[in-house]
CSV table of C-alpha atoms in Angstrom, one decimal:
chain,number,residue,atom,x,y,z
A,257,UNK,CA,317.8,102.6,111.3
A,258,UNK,CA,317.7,105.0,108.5
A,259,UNK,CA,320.5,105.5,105.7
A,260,UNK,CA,320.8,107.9,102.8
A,261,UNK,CA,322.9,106.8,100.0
A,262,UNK,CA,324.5,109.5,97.1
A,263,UNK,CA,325.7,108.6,93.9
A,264,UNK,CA,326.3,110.2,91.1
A,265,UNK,CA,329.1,112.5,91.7
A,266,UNK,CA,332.3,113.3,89.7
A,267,UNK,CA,334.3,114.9,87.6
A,268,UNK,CA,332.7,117.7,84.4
A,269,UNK,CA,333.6,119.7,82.2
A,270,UNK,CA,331.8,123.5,82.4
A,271,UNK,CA,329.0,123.3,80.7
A,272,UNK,CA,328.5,119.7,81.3
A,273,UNK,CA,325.6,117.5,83.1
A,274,UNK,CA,325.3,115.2,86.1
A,275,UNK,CA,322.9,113.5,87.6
A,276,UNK,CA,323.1,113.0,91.4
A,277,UNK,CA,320.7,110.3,93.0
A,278,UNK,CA,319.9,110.1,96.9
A,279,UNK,CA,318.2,106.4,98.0
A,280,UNK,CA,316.8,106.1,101.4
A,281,UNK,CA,316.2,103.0,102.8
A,282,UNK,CA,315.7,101.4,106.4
A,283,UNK,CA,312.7,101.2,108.8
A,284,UNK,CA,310.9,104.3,106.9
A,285,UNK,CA,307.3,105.0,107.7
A,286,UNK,CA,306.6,107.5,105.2
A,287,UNK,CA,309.2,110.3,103.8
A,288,UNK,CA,308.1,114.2,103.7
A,289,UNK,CA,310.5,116.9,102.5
A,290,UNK,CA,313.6,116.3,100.7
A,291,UNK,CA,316.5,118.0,99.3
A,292,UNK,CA,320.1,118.7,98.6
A,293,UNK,CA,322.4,120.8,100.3
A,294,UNK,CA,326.0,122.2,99.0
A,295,UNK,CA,329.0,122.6,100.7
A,296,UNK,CA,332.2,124.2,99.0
A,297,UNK,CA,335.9,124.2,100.5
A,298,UNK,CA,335.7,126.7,103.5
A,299,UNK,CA,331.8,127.4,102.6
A,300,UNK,CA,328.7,126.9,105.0
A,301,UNK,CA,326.1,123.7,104.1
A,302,UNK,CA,323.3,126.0,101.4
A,303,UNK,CA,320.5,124.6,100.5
A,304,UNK,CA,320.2,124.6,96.7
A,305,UNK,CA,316.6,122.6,96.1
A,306,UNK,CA,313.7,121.0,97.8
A,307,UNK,CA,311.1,118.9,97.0
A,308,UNK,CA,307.7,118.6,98.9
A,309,UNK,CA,305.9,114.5,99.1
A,310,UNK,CA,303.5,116.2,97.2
A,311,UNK,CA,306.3,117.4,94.3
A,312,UNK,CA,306.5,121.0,94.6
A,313,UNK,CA,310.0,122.3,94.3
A,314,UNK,CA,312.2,125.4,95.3
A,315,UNK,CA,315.3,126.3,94.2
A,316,UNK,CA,317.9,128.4,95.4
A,317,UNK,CA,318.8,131.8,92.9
A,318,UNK,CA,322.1,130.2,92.2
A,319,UNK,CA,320.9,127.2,90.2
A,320,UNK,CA,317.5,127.8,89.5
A,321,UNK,CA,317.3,127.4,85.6
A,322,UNK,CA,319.9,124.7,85.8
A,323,UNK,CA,319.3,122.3,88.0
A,324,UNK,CA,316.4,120.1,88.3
A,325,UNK,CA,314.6,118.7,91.4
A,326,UNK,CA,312.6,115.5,91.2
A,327,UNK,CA,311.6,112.1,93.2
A,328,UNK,CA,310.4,108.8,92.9
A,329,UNK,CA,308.4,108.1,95.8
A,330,UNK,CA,308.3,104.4,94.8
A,331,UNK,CA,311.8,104.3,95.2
A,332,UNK,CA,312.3,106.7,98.5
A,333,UNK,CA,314.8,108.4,95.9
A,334,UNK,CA,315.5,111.9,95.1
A,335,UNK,CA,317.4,113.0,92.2
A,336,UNK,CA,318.9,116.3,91.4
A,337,UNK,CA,319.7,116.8,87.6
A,338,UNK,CA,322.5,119.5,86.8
A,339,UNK,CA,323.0,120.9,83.4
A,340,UNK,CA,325.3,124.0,82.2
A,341,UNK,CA,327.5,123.1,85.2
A,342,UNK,CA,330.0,125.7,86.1
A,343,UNK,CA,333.0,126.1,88.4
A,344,UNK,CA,331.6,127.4,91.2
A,345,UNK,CA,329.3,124.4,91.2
A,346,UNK,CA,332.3,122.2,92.9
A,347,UNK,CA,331.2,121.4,96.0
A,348,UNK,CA,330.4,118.4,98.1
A,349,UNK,CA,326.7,117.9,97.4
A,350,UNK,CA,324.7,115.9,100.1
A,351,UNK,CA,320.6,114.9,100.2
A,352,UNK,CA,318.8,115.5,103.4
A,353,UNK,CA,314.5,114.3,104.1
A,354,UNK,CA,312.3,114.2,106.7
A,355,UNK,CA,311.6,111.0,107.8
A,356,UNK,CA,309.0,109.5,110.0
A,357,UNK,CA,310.2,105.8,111.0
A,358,UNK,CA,307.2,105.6,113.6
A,359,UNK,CA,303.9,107.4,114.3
A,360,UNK,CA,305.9,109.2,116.9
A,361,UNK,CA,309.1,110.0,115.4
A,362,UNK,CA,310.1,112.3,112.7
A,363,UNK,CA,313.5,113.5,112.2
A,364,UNK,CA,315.9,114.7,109.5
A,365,UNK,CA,318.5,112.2,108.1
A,366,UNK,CA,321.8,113.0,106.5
A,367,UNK,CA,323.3,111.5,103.0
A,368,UNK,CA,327.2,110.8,103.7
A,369,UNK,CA,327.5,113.7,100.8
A,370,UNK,CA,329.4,113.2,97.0
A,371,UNK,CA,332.1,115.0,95.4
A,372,UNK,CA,331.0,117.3,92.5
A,373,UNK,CA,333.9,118.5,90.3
A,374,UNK,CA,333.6,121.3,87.4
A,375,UNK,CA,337.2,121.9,85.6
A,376,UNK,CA,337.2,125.1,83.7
């Protein structure tokens, strides 16, 4: 069994930081891809960053500049650092990766998401 844990989340000024923080943990073999994923009131799930096991990142357009991308593989944690937060950043932010519990199973595992919360 695999579980992804968020923290982090709250409530920001604009122009204010957050840090969110995504720990996996369970029967984990090795862990590829990770990211976080957005999901505003009414909105679709977008994905707003990746990270590779090897550390190379993409970002969406919308917060490329601002946010920040990063791991510790040591940790089977992914963080996403967000600076000059702005409205339209509210959302419920959730971490997804690509984990392989066995030689023969891979799959993609879900955070239970965190409420992000920028007051004009």
């Amino acid at each position: 069994q695999v579980q992804l844990v968020e923290s982090g989340g709250g409530l920001v000024q604009a122009g204010g930081s957050l840090r969110l923080s995504c720990a996996a943990s369970g029967s984990i073999f090795s862990i590829n891809a990770m990211g976080w994923y957005r999901q505003a009131p009414k909105n679709q799930r977008d994905l707003i960053a990746t990270i590779s096991s090897g550390g190379t990142t993409n970002y969406a357009d919308s917060v490329k500049g601002r946010f920040t991308i990063s791991r510790d593989n040591a940790k089977n944690t992914v963080y996403l650092q967000m600076n000059s937060l702005k409205p339209e950043d509210t959302a419920v932010y959730y971490c997804n990766a690509n984990i392989r519990t066995t030689a023969s199973d891979m799959r993609y595992y879900w955070g239970q998401g965190t409420q992000v919360t920028v007051s004009s």
